[in-house]
XYZ file of C-alpha atoms in Angstrom:
509
model
C -61.776 -112.228 -66.317
C -60.912 -113.524 -64.134
C -58.355 -113.186 -61.463
C -57.785 -116.960 -62.446
C -56.708 -116.379 -66.249
C -53.239 -115.581 -66.128
C -52.623 -119.322 -63.578
C -54.594 -120.797 -66.424
C -52.776 -119.119 -68.836
C -49.098 -120.132 -67.482
C -50.682 -122.949 -67.058
C -51.637 -124.520 -70.819
C -47.749 -122.686 -71.832
C -46.211 -124.601 -69.435
C -48.775 -128.274 -70.184
C -48.196 -128.298 -74.024
C -44.268 -126.818 -73.840
C -44.058 -130.094 -71.523
C -43.088 -132.663 -74.219
C -40.439 -130.519 -75.770
C -38.661 -130.401 -72.241
C -39.239 -133.823 -71.902
C -37.387 -134.082 -74.765
C -35.065 -132.301 -74.338
C -34.125 -133.458 -71.015
C -33.994 -137.050 -73.367
C -31.554 -136.044 -75.859
C -28.706 -134.765 -73.627
C -29.601 -137.378 -71.365
C -28.983 -139.744 -74.056
C -26.522 -138.213 -76.140
C -24.530 -136.691 -73.060
C -24.331 -141.317 -71.658
C -22.844 -142.111 -75.540
C -20.530 -139.753 -75.542
C -19.696 -140.805 -72.345
C -19.626 -144.544 -73.242
C -17.176 -143.161 -76.328
C -14.887 -141.343 -74.356
C -14.318 -144.926 -71.904
C -14.385 -146.972 -75.531
C -10.904 -144.831 -76.593
C -9.190 -145.626 -73.520
C -9.724 -148.636 -73.599
C -8.779 -148.980 -77.285
C -6.791 -146.248 -78.256
C -5.631 -148.532 -81.239
C -6.785 -149.108 -84.640
C -7.713 -152.582 -85.739
C -8.918 -156.028 -83.682
C -6.761 -157.367 -81.264
C -5.090 -160.324 -81.653
C -6.455 -162.052 -79.080
C -10.193 -161.655 -77.535
C -11.047 -160.704 -74.564
C -13.682 -159.528 -72.158
C -12.477 -157.037 -70.942
C -11.721 -156.455 -75.171
C -15.432 -156.742 -75.589
C -16.800 -155.188 -72.988
C -15.197 -151.922 -74.800
C -16.393 -152.313 -78.202
C -18.977 -153.093 -76.737
C -19.519 -150.182 -75.411
C -18.175 -147.925 -77.963
C -20.690 -149.429 -80.498
C -23.928 -149.329 -77.632
C -22.814 -145.272 -77.037
C -22.157 -144.526 -80.415
C -25.537 -145.721 -80.984
C -27.400 -143.321 -78.621
C -25.892 -140.780 -79.883
C -26.635 -141.378 -83.275
C -30.311 -141.335 -81.726
C -30.085 -138.412 -79.689
C -29.482 -136.676 -82.190
C -32.182 -137.797 -84.399
C -34.347 -137.042 -82.173
C -33.260 -133.244 -80.881
C -34.341 -132.269 -84.459
C -37.164 -130.119 -83.115
C -35.507 -128.876 -80.555
C -35.449 -125.517 -81.810
C -33.382 -123.532 -80.731
C -31.483 -125.859 -78.173
C -28.516 -126.734 -80.672
C -25.595 -125.385 -78.587
C -26.955 -126.853 -75.035
C -26.393 -130.050 -76.557
C -23.412 -129.302 -78.329
C -21.713 -128.517 -74.835
C -24.102 -131.199 -73.090
C -23.191 -133.606 -75.346
C -19.361 -132.733 -76.217
C -18.606 -132.804 -72.157
C -16.960 -135.844 -72.038
C -15.321 -135.505 -75.411
C -12.932 -133.637 -73.822
C -11.418 -135.726 -71.620
C -10.822 -138.518 -73.658
C -7.531 -139.787 -76.361
C -8.099 -139.596 -79.561
C -11.342 -140.912 -80.918
C -11.526 -143.633 -83.806
C -8.115 -142.055 -85.078
C -3.926 -141.812 -83.791
C -4.253 -138.219 -85.737
C -4.052 -135.692 -82.270
C -0.959 -137.726 -81.141
C 0.508 -137.571 -84.663
C -0.084 -133.384 -84.412
C 1.446 -134.237 -80.871
C 4.400 -135.195 -82.032
C 5.036 -132.416 -84.731
C 4.580 -129.568 -82.164
C 7.188 -131.256 -80.273
C 9.765 -131.981 -82.740
C 9.815 -128.137 -83.756
C 9.914 -127.333 -80.124
C 13.308 -128.724 -79.847
C 14.400 -126.695 -82.949
C 13.911 -129.087 -85.519
C 11.872 -128.672 -88.595
C 9.191 -131.464 -87.913
C 9.336 -131.269 -92.134
C 12.982 -133.395 -92.109
C 12.917 -135.015 -88.211
C 10.046 -138.629 -89.015
C 7.517 -138.611 -86.163
C 8.483 -141.234 -84.646
C 11.678 -139.628 -83.133
C 9.717 -138.030 -80.848
C 10.655 -139.367 -78.065
C 7.157 -140.742 -76.115
C 4.993 -139.055 -78.278
C 5.862 -140.539 -81.463
C 5.950 -144.076 -79.723
C 2.370 -143.386 -79.651
C 2.442 -142.509 -84.242
C 0.483 -144.487 -86.210
C 2.680 -147.036 -87.323
C 2.240 -146.278 -91.636
C 3.080 -142.412 -90.553
C 5.985 -143.413 -87.724
C 8.497 -143.249 -90.813
C 6.888 -139.424 -92.250
C 7.537 -136.355 -91.535
C 4.871 -133.818 -91.349
C 2.211 -133.175 -93.854
C 0.918 -130.020 -93.039
C 1.540 -126.060 -93.854
C 3.503 -124.329 -91.137
C 0.281 -122.860 -89.956
C -0.317 -126.611 -88.122
C 2.575 -126.804 -86.846
C 3.655 -124.272 -85.197
C -0.384 -124.194 -83.038
C 0.986 -127.295 -82.421
C 4.526 -126.703 -81.187
C 1.809 -123.711 -79.384
C -0.370 -126.403 -76.973
C 3.338 -128.450 -76.231
C 4.820 -125.723 -74.900
C 1.363 -125.284 -72.852
C 1.822 -128.958 -72.066
C 5.674 -128.045 -71.005
C 5.877 -130.744 -72.801
C 4.402 -133.413 -71.001
C 3.489 -136.391 -73.448
C -0.512 -136.248 -72.188
C -0.414 -133.419 -71.546
C 0.413 -132.081 -74.786
C -1.991 -135.367 -77.078
C -5.131 -133.300 -74.916
C -4.132 -130.103 -75.990
C -4.267 -130.752 -79.811
C -8.361 -129.942 -78.471
C -7.862 -126.972 -78.005
C -7.468 -125.628 -81.797
C -10.417 -127.946 -82.752
C -12.741 -126.720 -79.999
C -12.745 -123.210 -81.326
C -13.239 -124.750 -84.831
C -16.491 -125.686 -84.040
C -16.717 -121.895 -82.311
C -16.040 -120.785 -85.161
C -18.273 -122.892 -87.034
C -21.459 -122.171 -84.130
C -20.948 -117.944 -85.388
C -21.185 -119.084 -89.357
C -22.711 -121.784 -90.215
C -26.061 -119.594 -88.890
C -24.723 -116.831 -91.330
C -24.063 -118.358 -94.067
C -27.709 -120.176 -94.056
C -29.471 -116.820 -93.189
C -27.875 -115.025 -97.103
C -28.651 -118.587 -98.591
C -32.264 -118.296 -97.414
C -32.302 -121.090 -95.047
C -33.569 -121.926 -91.842
C -30.222 -121.418 -89.847
C -31.359 -123.773 -86.743
C -31.930 -127.034 -88.704
C -27.530 -126.112 -90.379
C -26.681 -125.413 -86.612
C -28.662 -129.220 -85.645
C -26.897 -130.678 -89.312
C -23.763 -129.157 -89.212
C -22.549 -128.509 -85.629
C -24.459 -130.485 -83.561
C -24.035 -133.953 -85.438
C -21.636 -136.977 -84.174
C -19.297 -136.631 -87.412
C -19.103 -132.834 -85.908
C -18.392 -133.570 -82.653
C -16.744 -137.626 -82.514
C -14.551 -136.421 -85.881
C -13.617 -132.892 -84.012
C -13.773 -132.625 -80.551
C -13.210 -136.370 -80.329
C -10.565 -136.976 -82.798
C -9.230 -132.770 -82.344
C -9.170 -132.709 -86.510
C -7.248 -129.795 -87.298
C -9.686 -130.007 -90.139
C -12.400 -128.510 -87.885
C -10.413 -125.158 -86.750
C -9.455 -125.291 -91.389
C -13.552 -125.418 -91.830
C -13.721 -122.533 -89.252
C -12.212 -120.160 -90.529
C -13.293 -120.850 -94.316
C -16.159 -120.903 -93.167
C -15.504 -116.791 -91.959
C -13.846 -115.918 -94.817
C -17.377 -116.366 -96.963
C -18.485 -114.247 -94.506
C -17.154 -112.346 -94.438
C -16.825 -111.061 -98.112
C -20.848 -111.807 -98.521
C -21.738 -109.588 -96.059
C -19.055 -107.068 -96.699
C -19.833 -107.394 -100.255
C -23.961 -106.980 -99.415
C -23.051 -103.448 -97.249
C -21.215 -101.743 -100.549
C -17.730 -102.861 -99.517
C -16.852 -106.357 -102.441
C -12.480 -104.894 -102.460
C -12.799 -105.080 -98.539
C -14.853 -108.505 -98.738
C -12.700 -110.130 -101.424
C -9.212 -108.456 -99.184
C -10.268 -109.831 -95.825
C -11.818 -112.655 -96.791
C -8.470 -114.099 -98.917
C -6.381 -113.323 -95.411
C -8.741 -115.914 -93.615
C -8.141 -118.116 -97.125
C -4.725 -117.613 -96.321
C -4.624 -118.543 -92.678
C -7.232 -121.428 -93.504
C -4.352 -123.297 -96.219
C -1.608 -122.198 -93.490
C -3.982 -124.638 -91.917
C -4.805 -126.730 -93.656
C -4.324 -126.790 -98.071
C -7.749 -127.126 -98.626
C -8.749 -124.365 -96.570
C -8.087 -122.455 -100.332
C -10.193 -123.264 -101.916
C -12.367 -121.053 -99.520
C -11.185 -118.613 -102.320
C -13.700 -119.546 -105.371
C -16.554 -118.925 -102.507
C -15.079 -115.114 -101.592
C -14.277 -114.162 -105.297
C -17.630 -116.078 -106.288
C -20.238 -113.962 -103.534
C -17.675 -110.712 -104.102
C -18.312 -111.183 -107.578
C -22.301 -111.964 -107.678
C -23.384 -109.432 -105.149
C -22.249 -106.821 -107.027
C -23.238 -107.399 -109.937
C -27.200 -108.147 -108.278
C -27.271 -105.254 -105.786
C -25.201 -103.115 -107.650
C -23.593 -99.985 -104.985
C -20.571 -97.983 -104.280
C -18.524 -101.433 -106.605
C -16.151 -100.544 -108.162
C -18.008 -102.273 -111.203
C -21.138 -103.476 -111.276
C -21.327 -104.984 -114.493
C -20.843 -109.332 -114.897
C -17.763 -108.809 -116.672
C -14.492 -111.217 -117.066
C -11.936 -107.757 -116.525
C -14.331 -106.766 -113.185
C -14.148 -111.120 -112.059
C -10.481 -111.002 -113.180
C -9.935 -108.064 -110.649
C -11.023 -109.507 -108.360
C -9.732 -112.824 -108.282
C -6.349 -110.564 -107.964
C -8.123 -109.082 -105.178
C -8.316 -112.248 -103.622
C -5.538 -114.464 -103.783
C -2.704 -111.160 -102.719
C -3.847 -112.161 -99.595
C -4.580 -115.419 -98.956
C -0.520 -115.143 -100.801
C 0.704 -113.385 -98.705
C -0.860 -114.363 -95.291
C 0.058 -117.769 -97.116
C 3.593 -116.871 -97.582
C 4.447 -114.596 -94.832
C 3.708 -118.218 -92.161
C 5.861 -120.155 -94.469
C 8.111 -118.029 -94.381
C 8.471 -117.797 -89.970
C 11.726 -120.002 -88.961
C 12.286 -121.296 -93.037
C 10.382 -123.810 -92.861
C 8.356 -123.042 -96.030
C 6.904 -125.587 -98.878
C 8.222 -128.605 -96.683
C 5.585 -130.142 -96.531
C 5.634 -131.510 -99.878
C 9.289 -133.218 -99.221
C 8.953 -136.517 -101.075
C 9.575 -138.305 -97.488
C 6.215 -136.714 -96.662
C 3.696 -139.317 -95.879
C 1.390 -139.550 -99.821
C -1.779 -140.401 -98.751
C -2.209 -142.105 -100.935
C -0.273 -144.844 -99.394
C -2.893 -146.021 -96.757
C -6.447 -147.152 -97.634
C -8.754 -144.339 -97.741
C -12.644 -144.419 -98.894
C -11.065 -143.167 -101.709
C -11.224 -144.665 -105.045
C -8.853 -143.468 -106.188
C -6.476 -144.659 -103.151
C -8.730 -148.058 -103.038
C -7.807 -149.048 -106.946
C -3.518 -148.284 -105.889
C -3.944 -150.657 -102.871
C -5.442 -152.899 -104.995
C -2.908 -153.294 -107.396
C -0.261 -152.903 -105.034
C -1.919 -155.571 -103.394
C -2.512 -158.263 -106.801
C -0.390 -157.154 -109.517
C 2.320 -156.509 -106.996
C 3.660 -152.805 -107.872
C 5.375 -151.294 -106.147
C 4.252 -148.447 -103.865
C 6.512 -146.244 -104.961
C 5.809 -146.089 -108.344
C 1.922 -146.248 -108.290
C 2.222 -142.534 -105.966
C 2.922 -139.994 -108.721
C 0.252 -141.527 -111.306
C -2.658 -141.731 -108.512
C -1.645 -137.936 -107.851
C -2.396 -137.252 -111.049
C -5.313 -138.732 -112.620
C -6.708 -137.216 -108.721
C -5.122 -133.751 -110.076
C -6.572 -134.034 -113.792
C -10.318 -135.325 -112.236
C -10.275 -132.786 -110.030
C -9.433 -129.754 -111.710
C -11.966 -130.929 -114.330
C -14.641 -131.596 -112.243
C -13.839 -128.784 -110.397
C -13.992 -126.443 -114.560
C -17.402 -127.778 -114.354
C -18.376 -127.119 -110.753
C -17.543 -123.495 -112.102
C -20.175 -123.787 -115.559
C -22.868 -125.132 -113.308
C -22.697 -122.523 -110.710
C -20.356 -120.302 -110.810
C -20.516 -116.200 -112.371
C -18.957 -116.480 -116.185
C -19.498 -112.841 -118.257
C -20.605 -113.389 -121.862
C -18.473 -113.390 -124.250
C -18.330 -112.534 -127.868
C -17.548 -116.301 -129.601
C -18.833 -117.778 -132.519
C -21.130 -121.496 -131.586
C -21.876 -124.121 -133.837
C -26.241 -124.657 -134.980
C -26.919 -126.356 -132.544
C -25.063 -124.363 -129.209
C -26.235 -121.156 -130.129
C -30.215 -122.527 -129.921
C -28.999 -121.194 -125.848
C -28.602 -117.954 -126.002
C -29.149 -115.038 -128.090
C -29.825 -114.938 -132.271
C -25.798 -112.756 -132.553
C -24.167 -115.972 -131.037
C -22.837 -114.079 -127.822
C -22.818 -115.878 -124.459
C -24.873 -114.452 -122.506
C -23.093 -115.255 -119.355
C -24.429 -116.301 -115.643
C -24.771 -114.761 -112.712
C -24.726 -118.142 -110.298
C -25.370 -119.591 -107.215
C -21.982 -118.856 -104.994
C -22.350 -121.195 -102.023
C -23.692 -124.459 -104.604
C -20.922 -123.311 -106.759
C -18.327 -123.629 -103.451
C -20.300 -126.696 -102.206
C -20.277 -128.650 -104.756
C -15.779 -127.645 -105.555
C -15.162 -129.053 -101.321
C -17.195 -131.811 -102.801
C -14.982 -132.737 -105.991
C -11.900 -132.656 -103.988
C -13.360 -135.315 -101.038
C -14.167 -137.546 -103.038
C -11.802 -136.719 -105.826
C -8.758 -136.887 -103.400
C -6.578 -139.039 -103.497
C -7.343 -139.256 -99.863
C -10.646 -139.438 -98.056
C -10.785 -139.875 -94.379
C -15.359 -139.178 -93.113
C -13.763 -136.389 -91.574
C -12.730 -134.616 -94.686
C -17.068 -134.375 -95.325
C -17.480 -131.495 -92.340
C -16.665 -129.297 -95.137
C -18.851 -129.742 -97.154
C -21.734 -130.685 -94.998
C -20.808 -127.327 -94.517
C -22.074 -125.902 -97.521
C -24.916 -128.095 -98.351
C -26.924 -127.501 -94.486
C -26.785 -123.419 -95.585
C -28.047 -124.087 -99.526
C -31.948 -124.836 -100.512
C -32.150 -128.691 -101.015
C -35.130 -130.516 -102.503
C -36.780 -132.711 -99.476
C -34.956 -135.509 -101.074
C -31.301 -134.710 -101.092
C -31.873 -132.880 -97.965
C -33.239 -136.537 -95.953
C -30.011 -138.434 -98.840
C -27.418 -135.991 -96.934
C -29.168 -136.518 -93.130
C -28.639 -140.846 -94.124
C -25.232 -139.536 -95.383
C -24.677 -138.041 -92.184
C -25.379 -141.629 -90.180
C -23.963 -143.761 -92.530
C -20.804 -142.376 -92.148
C -20.678 -142.347 -88.299
C -21.491 -145.083 -88.171
C -18.408 -145.844 -90.979
C -15.908 -144.290 -89.437
C -16.270 -146.541 -86.180
C -16.312 -149.812 -88.917
C -12.281 -148.584 -89.503
C -11.598 -148.011 -86.749
C -11.956 -151.704 -86.206
C -11.353 -153.053 -90.385
C -10.034 -152.364 -93.842
C -12.162 -148.820 -95.704
C -12.912 -152.268 -98.049
C -15.193 -154.559 -96.156
C -16.562 -151.717 -93.961
C -16.794 -149.295 -97.497
C -19.312 -152.060 -99.647
C -21.158 -152.758 -96.483
C -22.635 -149.235 -95.253
C -23.072 -148.813 -99.229
C -25.049 -151.808 -99.278
C -26.059 -151.416 -95.851
C -28.040 -147.026 -96.664
C -29.811 -148.585 -100.120
C -31.496 -151.222 -98.847
C -32.569 -148.182 -95.284
C -33.326 -146.273 -97.852
C -36.127 -148.481 -99.396
C -37.578 -149.176 -95.895
C -40.114 -146.601 -95.614
C -40.369 -147.200 -91.448
C -35.991 -147.673 -91.871
C -35.867 -144.213 -94.045
C -37.755 -141.630 -92.230
C -35.670 -142.627 -88.619
C -32.173 -142.405 -90.774
C -33.764 -139.172 -91.441
C -35.037 -137.885 -88.731
C -38.284 -137.721 -90.174
C -40.640 -139.082 -87.335
C-alpha cells in the first residue's frame, strides 16, 4: 500500500458523501427560508379569513405564506433519506417560527388571556377570555365571551408564562411557545424509544412526526398545548414499557399513571394514554414473565393493573385541579363548546349544516351532538380493544358458528394484543369521532402510527395525509372547512391516482 492510499480513501469517502451534504444544505436552506416566509406572513396576517378589501400588501402576505408552506413541505420530503440529521433540521427549520405570532390559529392569544386572568386572582372558569384587557381583544371572536375550556394544569402553565413576561401582552403571547417547545423536546426523546420497542426505524419515526410541517407549524408556530400534552403522553408510554421490560411493571403503572394524569391536566385527551400504559405493562408481564405479580393473561391481573394505573392518574389530575379551588370548572356551561364552531369533525359539520339550513338554535344541538360523539367514541374504543387489546380467556357459551374460532370446549382463548396499535387506534377514533377536530389534534395519532409496523402502502398514505393536513391547515386560515375539506380530500385522491405525483408527495422518489 502506498503512502497516498489513506488520502485517496478519504477523498473517495468525501466524494461519496458529498451528495448527502449538498442535500442537507439544500433542505436546511429551503426549510429555513420557508419558515421565515411563513413567519413574515403571520405578522402581516394576524387574523384569519379573507380580508374584506384586497390590497397589494395583503396579496404579498398571502403569496409569502403559500410559497413558504410549499418550501417547508418540499424540504421535509427531500430530507427523508438524510438519516441522522433530524434534530439539526428541526432546529434550523424552527428558528424563524420562534419569533413569530401564533401561526394559522389565534389560540396563543387565548392562552395568554387565560393566564392573565389567573394572575390577576380571578377564576378563568368564571371570567370570559374577552375581559383580559388587551389580550382579550386578540382572542378569536367565537371564544371572547366564553370561559376557559382547558384543565387547571394548562392554566397554571399559562399563568407562569404571563408572570415571566411581566404581563406584557406581546411577551405573554410569545412565551406561550415555551411549553410547546418543551413538548417537542419530550417527543424527540420519546418517539425513537417507542419505535425501537415496536421494532421500527427510530430515525424514520423522528422524520415522520417531529420534523414534519404539521409539528413545526402547529406546535412550534401555532403554540398549541397539544404538543406538551402529546409529549407527556409519550413519556408515560415509554416509562411503562421500559419498567415492564425490566420486571418492574407495577412501578411502570404508578409512574406511567402519574404522567397520564399530568398529561390530562394539560389537555383532556392526555388521559387516553392510560389505555396504552395498562396494555404495555400487562402484555410485557405475560410475554416475558420475570418478578411480576402475575404473568398469566387473566382478568384479575388485568383489572388489578387498570386500578394500579388509574389511582395515581386520578390522584395527580385531582391534586392539580384542587390547587386554588379551580376544580372541574372546564365543564361549566360557560366554557366554549367545540361544537359551536366549524371544524373538520363530521359531527361538528352536521351541527353547522342543521344550524344553517334548518335554523335550529345551537344550544339545542350541542347536547345531542356531544352525546352522539361520546357514544360513537366509546363504541369505537371498545372495538379497538377487542381488535388489539389484551383479552384474557373466559368460559362463555358461544353459538355453533362463533365457537369454531375457539377451542372445542367453547372457551374463548383470549389474546395478548398489540399495545401501541391499540393506543394508535384509540387516539384516531377519539379525534375522528370527537365533537371537534382541528389538524393539530392528529399529532398524537401520528406519533403512534410512526412507531408501529405499517405496510408500505399504509405508510405512504400516512405521509401523503400529513402533506394534505398541512395544506388543509393553511387553507382553513382563509376559508371555511366546508370549502377546504372537500377540496383537499378530492385533491388527495387525484394525486394518489397519478404515480409520479404520488411518488413525490410520499417522498418515495
